[in-house]
PDB file of C-alpha atoms in Angstrom:
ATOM      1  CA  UNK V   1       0.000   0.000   0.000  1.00  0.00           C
ATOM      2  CA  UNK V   2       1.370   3.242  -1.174  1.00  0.00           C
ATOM      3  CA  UNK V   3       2.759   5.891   1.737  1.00  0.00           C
ATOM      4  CA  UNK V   4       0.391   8.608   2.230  1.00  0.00           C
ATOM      5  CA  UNK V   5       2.505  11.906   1.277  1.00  0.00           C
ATOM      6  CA  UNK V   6       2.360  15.216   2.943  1.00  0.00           C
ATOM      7  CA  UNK V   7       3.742  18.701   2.397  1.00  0.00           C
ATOM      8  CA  UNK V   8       4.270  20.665   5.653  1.00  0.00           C
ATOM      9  CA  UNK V   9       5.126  24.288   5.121  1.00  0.00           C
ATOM     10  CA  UNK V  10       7.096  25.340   7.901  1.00  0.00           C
ATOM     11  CA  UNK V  11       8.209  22.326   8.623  1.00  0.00           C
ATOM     12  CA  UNK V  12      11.779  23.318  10.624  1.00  0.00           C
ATOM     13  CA  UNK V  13      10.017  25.007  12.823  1.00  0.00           C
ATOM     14  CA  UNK V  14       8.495  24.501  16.479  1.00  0.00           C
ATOM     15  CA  UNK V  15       5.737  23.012  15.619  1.00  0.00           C
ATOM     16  CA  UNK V  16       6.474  21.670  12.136  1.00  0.00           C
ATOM     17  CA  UNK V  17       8.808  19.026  13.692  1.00  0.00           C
ATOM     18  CA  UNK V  18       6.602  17.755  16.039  1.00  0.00           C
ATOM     19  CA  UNK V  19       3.713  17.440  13.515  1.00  0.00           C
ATOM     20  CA  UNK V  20       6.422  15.594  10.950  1.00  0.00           C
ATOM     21  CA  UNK V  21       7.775  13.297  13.281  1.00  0.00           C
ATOM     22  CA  UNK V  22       3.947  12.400  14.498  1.00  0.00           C
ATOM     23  CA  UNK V  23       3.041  11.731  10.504  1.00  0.00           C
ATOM     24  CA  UNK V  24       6.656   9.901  10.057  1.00  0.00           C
ATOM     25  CA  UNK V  25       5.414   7.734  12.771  1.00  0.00           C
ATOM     26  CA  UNK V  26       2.422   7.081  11.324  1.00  0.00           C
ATOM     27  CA  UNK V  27       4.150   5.416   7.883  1.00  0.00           C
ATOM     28  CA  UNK V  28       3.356   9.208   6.408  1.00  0.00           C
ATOM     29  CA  UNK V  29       5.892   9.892   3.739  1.00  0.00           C
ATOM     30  CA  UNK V  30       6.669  13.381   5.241  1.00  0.00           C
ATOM     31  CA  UNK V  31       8.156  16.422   3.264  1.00  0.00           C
ATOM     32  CA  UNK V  32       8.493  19.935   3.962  1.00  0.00           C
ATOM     33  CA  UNK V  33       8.833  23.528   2.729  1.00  0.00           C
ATOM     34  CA  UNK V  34      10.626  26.745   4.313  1.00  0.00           C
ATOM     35  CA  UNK V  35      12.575  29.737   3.932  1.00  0.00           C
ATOM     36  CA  UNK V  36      15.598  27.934   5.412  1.00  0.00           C
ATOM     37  CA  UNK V  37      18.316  25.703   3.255  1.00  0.00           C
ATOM     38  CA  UNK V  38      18.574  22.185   4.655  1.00  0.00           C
ATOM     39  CA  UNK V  39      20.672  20.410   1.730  1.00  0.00           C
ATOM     40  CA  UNK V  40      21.204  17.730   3.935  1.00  0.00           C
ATOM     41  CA  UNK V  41      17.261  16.781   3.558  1.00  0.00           C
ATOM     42  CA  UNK V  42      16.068  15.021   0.323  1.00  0.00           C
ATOM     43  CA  UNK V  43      12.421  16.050   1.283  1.00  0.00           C
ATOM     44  CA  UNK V  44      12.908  19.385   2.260  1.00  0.00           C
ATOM     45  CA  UNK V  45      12.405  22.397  -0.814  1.00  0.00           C
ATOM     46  CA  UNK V  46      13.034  26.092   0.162  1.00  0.00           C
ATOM     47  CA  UNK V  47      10.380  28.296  -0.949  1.00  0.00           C
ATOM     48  CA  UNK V  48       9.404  31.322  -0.125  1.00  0.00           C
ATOM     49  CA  UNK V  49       5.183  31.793   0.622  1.00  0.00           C
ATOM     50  CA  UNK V  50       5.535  35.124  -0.988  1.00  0.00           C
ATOM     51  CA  UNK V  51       7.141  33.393  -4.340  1.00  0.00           C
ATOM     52  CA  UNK V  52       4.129  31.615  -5.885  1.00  0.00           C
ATOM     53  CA  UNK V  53       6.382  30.322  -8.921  1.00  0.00           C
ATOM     54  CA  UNK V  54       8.526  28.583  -6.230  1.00  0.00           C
ATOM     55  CA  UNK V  55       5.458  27.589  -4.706  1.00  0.00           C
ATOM     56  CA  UNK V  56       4.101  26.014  -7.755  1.00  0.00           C
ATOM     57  CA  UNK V  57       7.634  24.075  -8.227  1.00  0.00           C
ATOM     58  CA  UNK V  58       7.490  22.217  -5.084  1.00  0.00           C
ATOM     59  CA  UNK V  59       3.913  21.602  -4.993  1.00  0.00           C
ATOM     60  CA  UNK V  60       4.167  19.566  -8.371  1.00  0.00           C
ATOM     61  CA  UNK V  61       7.652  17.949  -7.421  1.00  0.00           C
ATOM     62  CA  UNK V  62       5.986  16.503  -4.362  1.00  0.00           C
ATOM     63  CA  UNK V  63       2.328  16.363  -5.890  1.00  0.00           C
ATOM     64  CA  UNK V  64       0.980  15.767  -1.715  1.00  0.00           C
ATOM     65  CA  UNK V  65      -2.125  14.180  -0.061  1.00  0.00           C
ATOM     66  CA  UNK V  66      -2.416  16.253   2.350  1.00  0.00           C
ATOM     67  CA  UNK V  67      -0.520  19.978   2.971  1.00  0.00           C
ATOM     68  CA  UNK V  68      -0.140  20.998   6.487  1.00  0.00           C
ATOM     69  CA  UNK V  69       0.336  24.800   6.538  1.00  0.00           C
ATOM     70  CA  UNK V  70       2.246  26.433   9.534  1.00  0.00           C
ATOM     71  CA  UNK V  71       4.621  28.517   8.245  1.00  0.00           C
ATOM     72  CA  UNK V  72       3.688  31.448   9.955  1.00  0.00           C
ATOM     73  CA  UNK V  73       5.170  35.050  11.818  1.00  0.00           C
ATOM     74  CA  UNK V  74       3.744  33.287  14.937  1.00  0.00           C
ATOM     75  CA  UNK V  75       5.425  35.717  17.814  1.00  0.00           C
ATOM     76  CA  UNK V  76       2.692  38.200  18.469  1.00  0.00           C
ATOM     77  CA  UNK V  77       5.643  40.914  19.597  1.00  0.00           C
ATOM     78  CA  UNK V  78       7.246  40.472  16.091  1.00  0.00           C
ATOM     79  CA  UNK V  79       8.792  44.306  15.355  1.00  0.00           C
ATOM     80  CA  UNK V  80       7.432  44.204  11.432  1.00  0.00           C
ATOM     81  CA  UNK V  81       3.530  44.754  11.663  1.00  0.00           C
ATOM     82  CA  UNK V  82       2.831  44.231   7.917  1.00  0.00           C
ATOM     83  CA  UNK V  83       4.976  41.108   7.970  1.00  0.00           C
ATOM     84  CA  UNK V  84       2.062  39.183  10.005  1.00  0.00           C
ATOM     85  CA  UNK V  85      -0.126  40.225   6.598  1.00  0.00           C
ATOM     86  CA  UNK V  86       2.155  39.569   3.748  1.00  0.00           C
ATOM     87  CA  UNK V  87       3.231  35.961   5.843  1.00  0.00           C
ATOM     88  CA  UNK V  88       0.227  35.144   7.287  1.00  0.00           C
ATOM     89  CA  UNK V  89      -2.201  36.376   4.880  1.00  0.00           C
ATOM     90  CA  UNK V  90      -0.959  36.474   1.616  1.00  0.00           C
ATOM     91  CA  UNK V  91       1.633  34.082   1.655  1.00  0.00           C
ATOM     92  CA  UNK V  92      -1.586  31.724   2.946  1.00  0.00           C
ATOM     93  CA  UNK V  93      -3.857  33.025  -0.635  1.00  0.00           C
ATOM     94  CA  UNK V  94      -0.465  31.967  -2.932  1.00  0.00           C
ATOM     95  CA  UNK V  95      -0.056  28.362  -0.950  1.00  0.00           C
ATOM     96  CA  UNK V  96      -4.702  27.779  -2.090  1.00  0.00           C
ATOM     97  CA  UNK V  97      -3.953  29.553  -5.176  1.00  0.00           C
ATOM     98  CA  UNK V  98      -1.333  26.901  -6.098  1.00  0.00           C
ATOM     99  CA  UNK V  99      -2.817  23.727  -4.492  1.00  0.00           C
ATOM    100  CA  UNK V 100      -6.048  25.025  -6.027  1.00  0.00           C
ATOM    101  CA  UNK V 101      -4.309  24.784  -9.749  1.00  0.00           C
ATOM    102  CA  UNK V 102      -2.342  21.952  -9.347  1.00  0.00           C
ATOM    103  CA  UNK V 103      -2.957  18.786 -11.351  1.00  0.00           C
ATOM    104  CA  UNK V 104      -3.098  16.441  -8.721  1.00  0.00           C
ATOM    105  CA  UNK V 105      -5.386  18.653  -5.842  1.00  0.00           C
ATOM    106  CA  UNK V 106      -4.498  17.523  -2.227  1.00  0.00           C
ATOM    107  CA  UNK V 107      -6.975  15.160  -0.545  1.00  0.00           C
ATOM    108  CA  UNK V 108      -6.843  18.073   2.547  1.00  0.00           C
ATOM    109  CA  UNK V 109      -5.662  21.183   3.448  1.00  0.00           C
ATOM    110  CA  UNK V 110      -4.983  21.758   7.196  1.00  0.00           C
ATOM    111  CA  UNK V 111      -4.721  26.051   7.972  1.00  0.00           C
ATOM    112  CA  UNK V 112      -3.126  26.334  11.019  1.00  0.00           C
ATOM    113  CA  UNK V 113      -5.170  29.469  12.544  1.00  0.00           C
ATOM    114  CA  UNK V 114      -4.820  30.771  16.501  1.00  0.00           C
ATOM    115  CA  UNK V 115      -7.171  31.104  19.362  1.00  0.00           C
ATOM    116  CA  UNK V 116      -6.241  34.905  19.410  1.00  0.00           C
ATOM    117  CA  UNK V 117      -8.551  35.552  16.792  1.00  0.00           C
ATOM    118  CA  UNK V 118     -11.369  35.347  20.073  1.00  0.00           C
ATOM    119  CA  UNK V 119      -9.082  37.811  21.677  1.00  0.00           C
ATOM    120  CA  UNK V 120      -8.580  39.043  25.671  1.00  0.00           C
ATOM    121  CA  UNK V 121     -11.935  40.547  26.374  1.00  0.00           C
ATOM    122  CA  UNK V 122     -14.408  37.277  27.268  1.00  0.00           C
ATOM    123  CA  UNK V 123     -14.195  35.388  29.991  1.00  0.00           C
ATOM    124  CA  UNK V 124     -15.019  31.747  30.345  1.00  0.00           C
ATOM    125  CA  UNK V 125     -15.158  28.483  27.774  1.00  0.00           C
ATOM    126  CA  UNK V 126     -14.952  29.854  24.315  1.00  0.00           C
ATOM    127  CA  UNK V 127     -16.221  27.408  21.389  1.00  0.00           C
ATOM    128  CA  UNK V 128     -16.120  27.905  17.862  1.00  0.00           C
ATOM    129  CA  UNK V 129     -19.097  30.340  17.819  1.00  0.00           C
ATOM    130  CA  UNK V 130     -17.561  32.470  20.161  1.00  0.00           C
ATOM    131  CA  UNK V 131     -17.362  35.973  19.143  1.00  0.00           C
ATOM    132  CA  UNK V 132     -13.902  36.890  17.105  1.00  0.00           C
ATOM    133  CA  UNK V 133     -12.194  40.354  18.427  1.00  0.00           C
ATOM    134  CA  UNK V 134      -8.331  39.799  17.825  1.00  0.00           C
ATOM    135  CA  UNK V 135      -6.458  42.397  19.446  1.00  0.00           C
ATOM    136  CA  UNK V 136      -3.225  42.310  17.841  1.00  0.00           C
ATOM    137  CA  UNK V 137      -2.034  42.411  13.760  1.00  0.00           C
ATOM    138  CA  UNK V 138      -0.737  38.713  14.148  1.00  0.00           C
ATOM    139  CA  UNK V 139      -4.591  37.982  15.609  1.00  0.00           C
ATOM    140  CA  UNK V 140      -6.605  39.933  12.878  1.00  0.00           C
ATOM    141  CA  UNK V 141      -3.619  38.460  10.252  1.00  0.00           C
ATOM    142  CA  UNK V 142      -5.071  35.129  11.011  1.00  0.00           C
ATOM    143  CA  UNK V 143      -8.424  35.665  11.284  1.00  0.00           C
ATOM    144  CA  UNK V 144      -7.968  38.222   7.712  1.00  0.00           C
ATOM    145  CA  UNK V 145      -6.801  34.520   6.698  1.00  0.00           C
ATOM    146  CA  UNK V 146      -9.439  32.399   7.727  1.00  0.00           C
ATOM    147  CA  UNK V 147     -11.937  34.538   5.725  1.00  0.00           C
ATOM    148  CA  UNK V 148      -9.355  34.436   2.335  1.00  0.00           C
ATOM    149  CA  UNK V 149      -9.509  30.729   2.918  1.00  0.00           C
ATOM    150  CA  UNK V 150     -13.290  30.519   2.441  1.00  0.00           C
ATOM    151  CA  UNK V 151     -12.699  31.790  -0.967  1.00  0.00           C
ATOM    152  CA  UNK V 152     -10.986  28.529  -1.530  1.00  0.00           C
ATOM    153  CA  UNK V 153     -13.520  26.152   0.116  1.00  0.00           C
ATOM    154  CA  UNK V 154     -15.170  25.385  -3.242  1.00  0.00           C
ATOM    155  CA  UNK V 155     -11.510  24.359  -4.924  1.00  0.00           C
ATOM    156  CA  UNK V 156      -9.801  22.406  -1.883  1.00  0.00           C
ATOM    157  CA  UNK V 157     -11.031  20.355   1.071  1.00  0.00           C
ATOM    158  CA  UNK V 158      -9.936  23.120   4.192  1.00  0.00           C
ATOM    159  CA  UNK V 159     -10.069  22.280   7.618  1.00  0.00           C
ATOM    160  CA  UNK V 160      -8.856  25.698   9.883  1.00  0.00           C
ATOM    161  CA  UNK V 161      -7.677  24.420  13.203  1.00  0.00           C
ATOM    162  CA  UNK V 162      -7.462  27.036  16.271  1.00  0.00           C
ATOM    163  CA  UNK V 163      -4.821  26.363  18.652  1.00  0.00           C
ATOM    164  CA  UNK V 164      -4.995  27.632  22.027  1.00  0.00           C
ATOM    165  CA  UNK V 165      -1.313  28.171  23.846  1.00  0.00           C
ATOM    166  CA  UNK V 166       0.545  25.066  23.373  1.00  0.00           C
ATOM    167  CA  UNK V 167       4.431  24.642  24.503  1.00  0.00           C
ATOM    168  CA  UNK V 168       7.490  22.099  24.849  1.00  0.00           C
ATOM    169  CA  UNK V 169      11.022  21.596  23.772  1.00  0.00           C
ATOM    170  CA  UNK V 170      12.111  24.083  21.320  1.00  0.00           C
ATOM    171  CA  UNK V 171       9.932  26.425  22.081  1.00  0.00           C
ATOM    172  CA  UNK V 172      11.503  29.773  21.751  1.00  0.00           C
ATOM    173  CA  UNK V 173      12.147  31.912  24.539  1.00  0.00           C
ATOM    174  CA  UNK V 174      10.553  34.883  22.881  1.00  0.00           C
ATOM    175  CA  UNK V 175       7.824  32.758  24.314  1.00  0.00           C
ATOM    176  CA  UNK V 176       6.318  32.789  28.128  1.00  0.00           C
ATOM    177  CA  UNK V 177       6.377  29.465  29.524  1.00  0.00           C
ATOM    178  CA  UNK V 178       9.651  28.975  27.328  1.00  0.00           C
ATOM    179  CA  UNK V 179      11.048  31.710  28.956  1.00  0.00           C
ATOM    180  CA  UNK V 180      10.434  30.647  32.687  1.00  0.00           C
ATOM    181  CA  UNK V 181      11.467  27.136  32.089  1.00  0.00           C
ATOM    182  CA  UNK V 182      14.978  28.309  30.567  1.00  0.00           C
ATOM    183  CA  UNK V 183      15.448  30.595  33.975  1.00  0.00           C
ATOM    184  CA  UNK V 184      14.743  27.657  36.219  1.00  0.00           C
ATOM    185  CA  UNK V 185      16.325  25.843  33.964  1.00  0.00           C
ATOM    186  CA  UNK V 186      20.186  27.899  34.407  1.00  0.00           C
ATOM    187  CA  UNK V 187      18.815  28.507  38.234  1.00  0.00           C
ATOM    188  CA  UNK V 188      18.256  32.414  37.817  1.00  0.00           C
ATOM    189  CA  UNK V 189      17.782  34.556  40.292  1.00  0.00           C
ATOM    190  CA  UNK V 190      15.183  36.792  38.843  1.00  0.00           C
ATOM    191  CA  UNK V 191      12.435  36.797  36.067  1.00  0.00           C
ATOM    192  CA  UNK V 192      10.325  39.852  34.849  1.00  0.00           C
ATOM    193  CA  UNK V 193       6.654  38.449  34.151  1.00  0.00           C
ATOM    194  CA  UNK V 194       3.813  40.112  33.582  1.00  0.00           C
ATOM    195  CA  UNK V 195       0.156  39.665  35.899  1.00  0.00           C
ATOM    196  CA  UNK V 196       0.837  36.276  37.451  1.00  0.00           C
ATOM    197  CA  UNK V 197      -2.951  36.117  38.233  1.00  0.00           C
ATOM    198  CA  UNK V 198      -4.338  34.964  34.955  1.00  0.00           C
ATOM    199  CA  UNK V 199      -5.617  31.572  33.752  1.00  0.00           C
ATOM    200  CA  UNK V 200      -5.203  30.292  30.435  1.00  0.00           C
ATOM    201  CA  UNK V 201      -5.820  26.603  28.517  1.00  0.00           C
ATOM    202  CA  UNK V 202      -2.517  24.846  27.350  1.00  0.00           C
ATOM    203  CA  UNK V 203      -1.845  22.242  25.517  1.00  0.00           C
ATOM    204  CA  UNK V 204       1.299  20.146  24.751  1.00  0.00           C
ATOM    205  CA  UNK V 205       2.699  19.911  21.458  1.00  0.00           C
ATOM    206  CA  UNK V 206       3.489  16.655  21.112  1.00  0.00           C
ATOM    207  CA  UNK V 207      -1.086  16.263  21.456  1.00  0.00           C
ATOM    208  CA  UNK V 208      -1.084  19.343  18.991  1.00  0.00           C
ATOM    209  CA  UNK V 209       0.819  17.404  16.192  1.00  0.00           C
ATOM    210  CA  UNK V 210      -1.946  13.931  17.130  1.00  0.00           C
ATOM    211  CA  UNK V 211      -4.681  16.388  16.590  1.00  0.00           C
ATOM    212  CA  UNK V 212      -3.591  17.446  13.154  1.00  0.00           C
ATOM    213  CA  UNK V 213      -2.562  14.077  12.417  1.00  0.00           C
ATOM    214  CA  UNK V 214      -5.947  13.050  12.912  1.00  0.00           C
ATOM    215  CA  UNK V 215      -7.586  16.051  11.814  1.00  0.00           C
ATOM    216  CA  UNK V 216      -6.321  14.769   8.496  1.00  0.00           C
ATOM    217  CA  UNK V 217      -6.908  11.235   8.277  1.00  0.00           C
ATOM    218  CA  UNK V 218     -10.773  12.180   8.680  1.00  0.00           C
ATOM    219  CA  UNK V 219     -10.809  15.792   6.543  1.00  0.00           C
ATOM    220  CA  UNK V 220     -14.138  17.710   8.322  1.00  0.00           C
ATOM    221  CA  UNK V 221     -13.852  20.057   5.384  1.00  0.00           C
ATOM    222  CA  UNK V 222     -15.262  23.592   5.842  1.00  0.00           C
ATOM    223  CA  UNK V 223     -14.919  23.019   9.372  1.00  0.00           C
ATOM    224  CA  UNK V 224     -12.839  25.275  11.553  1.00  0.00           C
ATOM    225  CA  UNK V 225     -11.655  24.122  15.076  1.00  0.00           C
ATOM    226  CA  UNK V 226     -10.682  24.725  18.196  1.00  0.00           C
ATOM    227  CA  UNK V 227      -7.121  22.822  19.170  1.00  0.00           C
ATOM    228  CA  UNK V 228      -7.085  23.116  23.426  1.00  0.00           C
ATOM    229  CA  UNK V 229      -6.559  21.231  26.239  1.00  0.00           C
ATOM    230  CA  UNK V 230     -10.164  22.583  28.083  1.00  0.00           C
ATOM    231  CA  UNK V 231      -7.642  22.756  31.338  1.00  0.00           C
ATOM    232  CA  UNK V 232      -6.467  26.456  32.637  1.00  0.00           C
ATOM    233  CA  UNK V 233      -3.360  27.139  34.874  1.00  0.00           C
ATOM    234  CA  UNK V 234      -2.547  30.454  36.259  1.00  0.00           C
ATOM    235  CA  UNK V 235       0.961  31.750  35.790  1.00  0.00           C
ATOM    236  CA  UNK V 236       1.235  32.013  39.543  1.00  0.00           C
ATOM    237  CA  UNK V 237       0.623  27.992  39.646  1.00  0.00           C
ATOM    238  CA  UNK V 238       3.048  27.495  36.686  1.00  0.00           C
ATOM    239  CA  UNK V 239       6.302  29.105  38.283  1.00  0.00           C
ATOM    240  CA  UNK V 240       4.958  26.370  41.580  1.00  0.00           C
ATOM    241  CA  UNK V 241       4.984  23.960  40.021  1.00  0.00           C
ATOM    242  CA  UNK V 242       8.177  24.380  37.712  1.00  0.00           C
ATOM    243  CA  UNK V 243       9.927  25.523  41.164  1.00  0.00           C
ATOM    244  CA  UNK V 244       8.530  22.180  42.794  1.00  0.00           C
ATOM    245  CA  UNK V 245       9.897  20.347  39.866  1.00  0.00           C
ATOM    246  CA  UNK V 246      13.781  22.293  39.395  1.00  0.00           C
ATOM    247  CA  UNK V 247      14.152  22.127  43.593  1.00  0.00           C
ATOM    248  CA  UNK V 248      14.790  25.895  42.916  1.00  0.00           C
ATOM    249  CA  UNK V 249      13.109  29.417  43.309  1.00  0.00           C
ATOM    250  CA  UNK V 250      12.754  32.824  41.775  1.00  0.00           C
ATOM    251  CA  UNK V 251      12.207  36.469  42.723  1.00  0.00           C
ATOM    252  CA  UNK V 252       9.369  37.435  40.558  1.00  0.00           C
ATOM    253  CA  UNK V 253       9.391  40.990  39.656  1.00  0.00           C
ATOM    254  CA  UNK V 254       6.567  42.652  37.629  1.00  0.00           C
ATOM    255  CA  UNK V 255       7.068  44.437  34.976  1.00  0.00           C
ATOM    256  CA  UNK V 256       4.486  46.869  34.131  1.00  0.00           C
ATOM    257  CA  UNK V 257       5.494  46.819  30.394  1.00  0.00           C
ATOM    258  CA  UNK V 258       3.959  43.325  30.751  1.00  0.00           C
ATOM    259  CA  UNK V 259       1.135  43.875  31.921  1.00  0.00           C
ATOM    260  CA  UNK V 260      -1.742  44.090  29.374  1.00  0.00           C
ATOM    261  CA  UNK V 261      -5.049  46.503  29.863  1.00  0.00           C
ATOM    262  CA  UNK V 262      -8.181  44.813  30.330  1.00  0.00           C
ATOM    263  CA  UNK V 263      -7.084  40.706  30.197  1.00  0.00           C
ATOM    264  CA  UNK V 264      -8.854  38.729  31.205  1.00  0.00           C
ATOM    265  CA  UNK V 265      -8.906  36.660  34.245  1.00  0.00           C
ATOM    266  CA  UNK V 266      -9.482  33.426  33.055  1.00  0.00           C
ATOM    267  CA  UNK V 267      -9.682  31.627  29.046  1.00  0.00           C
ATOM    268  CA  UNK V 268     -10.133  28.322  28.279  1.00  0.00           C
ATOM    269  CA  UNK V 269     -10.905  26.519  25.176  1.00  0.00           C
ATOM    270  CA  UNK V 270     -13.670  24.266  24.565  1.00  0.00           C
ATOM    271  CA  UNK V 271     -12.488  20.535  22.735  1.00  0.00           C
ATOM    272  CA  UNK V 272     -16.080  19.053  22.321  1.00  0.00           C
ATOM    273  CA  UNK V 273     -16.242  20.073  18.599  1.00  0.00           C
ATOM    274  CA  UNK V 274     -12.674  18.485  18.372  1.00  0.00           C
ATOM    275  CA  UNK V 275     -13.581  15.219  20.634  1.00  0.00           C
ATOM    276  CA  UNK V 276     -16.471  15.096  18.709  1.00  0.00           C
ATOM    277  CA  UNK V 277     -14.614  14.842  15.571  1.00  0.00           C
ATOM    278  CA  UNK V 278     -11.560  12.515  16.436  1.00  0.00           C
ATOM    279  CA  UNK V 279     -12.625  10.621  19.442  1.00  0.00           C
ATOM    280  CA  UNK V 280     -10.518  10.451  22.594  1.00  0.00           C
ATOM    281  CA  UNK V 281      -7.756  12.473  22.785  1.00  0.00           C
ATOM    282  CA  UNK V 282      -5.641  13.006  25.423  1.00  0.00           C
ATOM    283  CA  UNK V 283      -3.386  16.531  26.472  1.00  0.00           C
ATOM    284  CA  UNK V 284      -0.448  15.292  29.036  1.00  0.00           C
ATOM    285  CA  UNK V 285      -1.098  16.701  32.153  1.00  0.00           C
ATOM    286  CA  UNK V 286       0.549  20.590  32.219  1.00  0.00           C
ATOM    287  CA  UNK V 287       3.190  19.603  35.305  1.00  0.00           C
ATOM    288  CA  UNK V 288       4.049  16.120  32.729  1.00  0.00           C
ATOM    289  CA  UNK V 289       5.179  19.074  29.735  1.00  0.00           C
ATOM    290  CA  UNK V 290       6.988  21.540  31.896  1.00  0.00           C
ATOM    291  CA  UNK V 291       9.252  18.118  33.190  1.00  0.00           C
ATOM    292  CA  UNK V 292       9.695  17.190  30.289  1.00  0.00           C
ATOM    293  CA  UNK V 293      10.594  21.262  28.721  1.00  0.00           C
ATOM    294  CA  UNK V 294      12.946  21.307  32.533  1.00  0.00           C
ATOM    295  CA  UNK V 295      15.028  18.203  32.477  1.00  0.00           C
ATOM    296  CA  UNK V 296      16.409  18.964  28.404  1.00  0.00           C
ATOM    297  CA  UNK V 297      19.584  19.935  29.576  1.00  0.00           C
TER     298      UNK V 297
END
């Protein structure tokens, strides 16, 4: 029986490696795009999103099943605002346009969105008909996205997924939960955070990357949906339990630069549209991810 073969853009990245080696594992025959060379990889093309001739020369080299897109500008502090739009947005239209024209059309199209698109200002479970209000450009880039992708629908079978925070190893700093576990991690004596006092849903990566694994064996196309764990944490209990775990403590100072107006106290995802979807699935336990993300030396 022939390999099923995907296309991951992004695929050197964070996310991209744990949602290749999760295919790979699968007896997926798993190649990838990015901006980055990699000559030592015989199924890795660079391509730029913003090159659709490029774009159009790996898609019919590698002529996928399935195209897994999360090549993104994904760190909502990023310095270059119109960056998130010409990445996220119209890199996004080129990647449809060409999968849309190709002679072999993929058997689905996985759009990795965000859970910012709901933004900071409702508290509670949010589910898939929650309002949208992003609150940043990488938010509305994403949700600009998920609206360009519905001009697609018609052409290619597009499922949007809508991560919530998810984290582990190699992770970058630029990142929260990244960025405490790399201070416990080297036994600092400081770290700046921001309010400690909010509650948010995280997931682990390595349950991210069985999601879209899954989210593409069974194609819901049309559907968009939330990726989330349905668990919240506050920051406070985070730097507990990662102290509890690392035998070691830190002098938290706030920073008021940190501090956003108006968050919310508590966010959490709702998974029923998900579980509903893909049957049982399972996030690790939070204290299970930050032991693994503190014991990589």
């Amino acid at each position: 029986m022939t390999q099923p073969r995907a296309l991951i853009t992004g695929m050197k990245g964070f996310t991209g490696r744990y949602v290749a080696a999760e295919l790979q594992a699968h007896g997926w025959d798993v190649w990838g795009v990015g901006t980055q060379p990699d000559a030592a990889d015989p199924r890795y093309r660079c391509a730029n999103l913003l090159d659709a001739s490029a774009l159009q020369l790996v898609v019919e080299d590698v002529q996928p099943d399935v195209v897994v897109h999360l090549a993104a500008i994904a760190f909502v502090g990023h310095g270059d605002a119109d960056a998130f739009y010409r990445v996220n947005l119209l890199g996004t239209r080129n990647l449809l346009a060409v999968l849309a024209d190709a002679r072999r059309k993929p058997q689905c199209v996985l759009l990795a969105s965000s859970a910012n698109v709901y933004g900071n200002s409702i508290e509670g479970v949010l589910t898939e008909a929650a309002p949208l209000n992003p609150a940043n450009d990488y938010a509305v880039s994403k949700l600009a996205m998920e609206f360009m992708a519905r001009l697609w629908m018609d052409q290619l079978p597009i499922v949007i997924a809508r991560p919530f925070n998810y984290t582990g190893v190699g992770q970058s700093e630029d990142f929260l939960l990244p960025k405490m576990a790399a201070h416990f991690r080297r036994r600092a004596d400081t770290i700046q955070l921001g309010n400690l006092d909010v509650w948010r849903d995280f997931s682990d990566v390595r349950a991210v990357a069985q999601a879209y694994r899954r989210l593409l064996q069974i194609c819901p196309a049309g559907a968009t949906v939330n990726v989330c764990s349905g668990r919240m944490h506050s920051l406070r209990e985070i730097l507990h339990m990662m102290g509890r775990i690392s035998s070691h403590s830190l002098d938290v100072q706030v920073n008021p630069a940190f501090v956003r107006g108006n968050e919310v106290r508590s966010l959490r995802g709702s998974a029923d549209k998900l579980l509903g979807l893909i049957g049982d699935w399972e996030v690790p336990p939070l204290e299970e991810t930050l032991r693994w993300m503190l014991e990589v030396a």
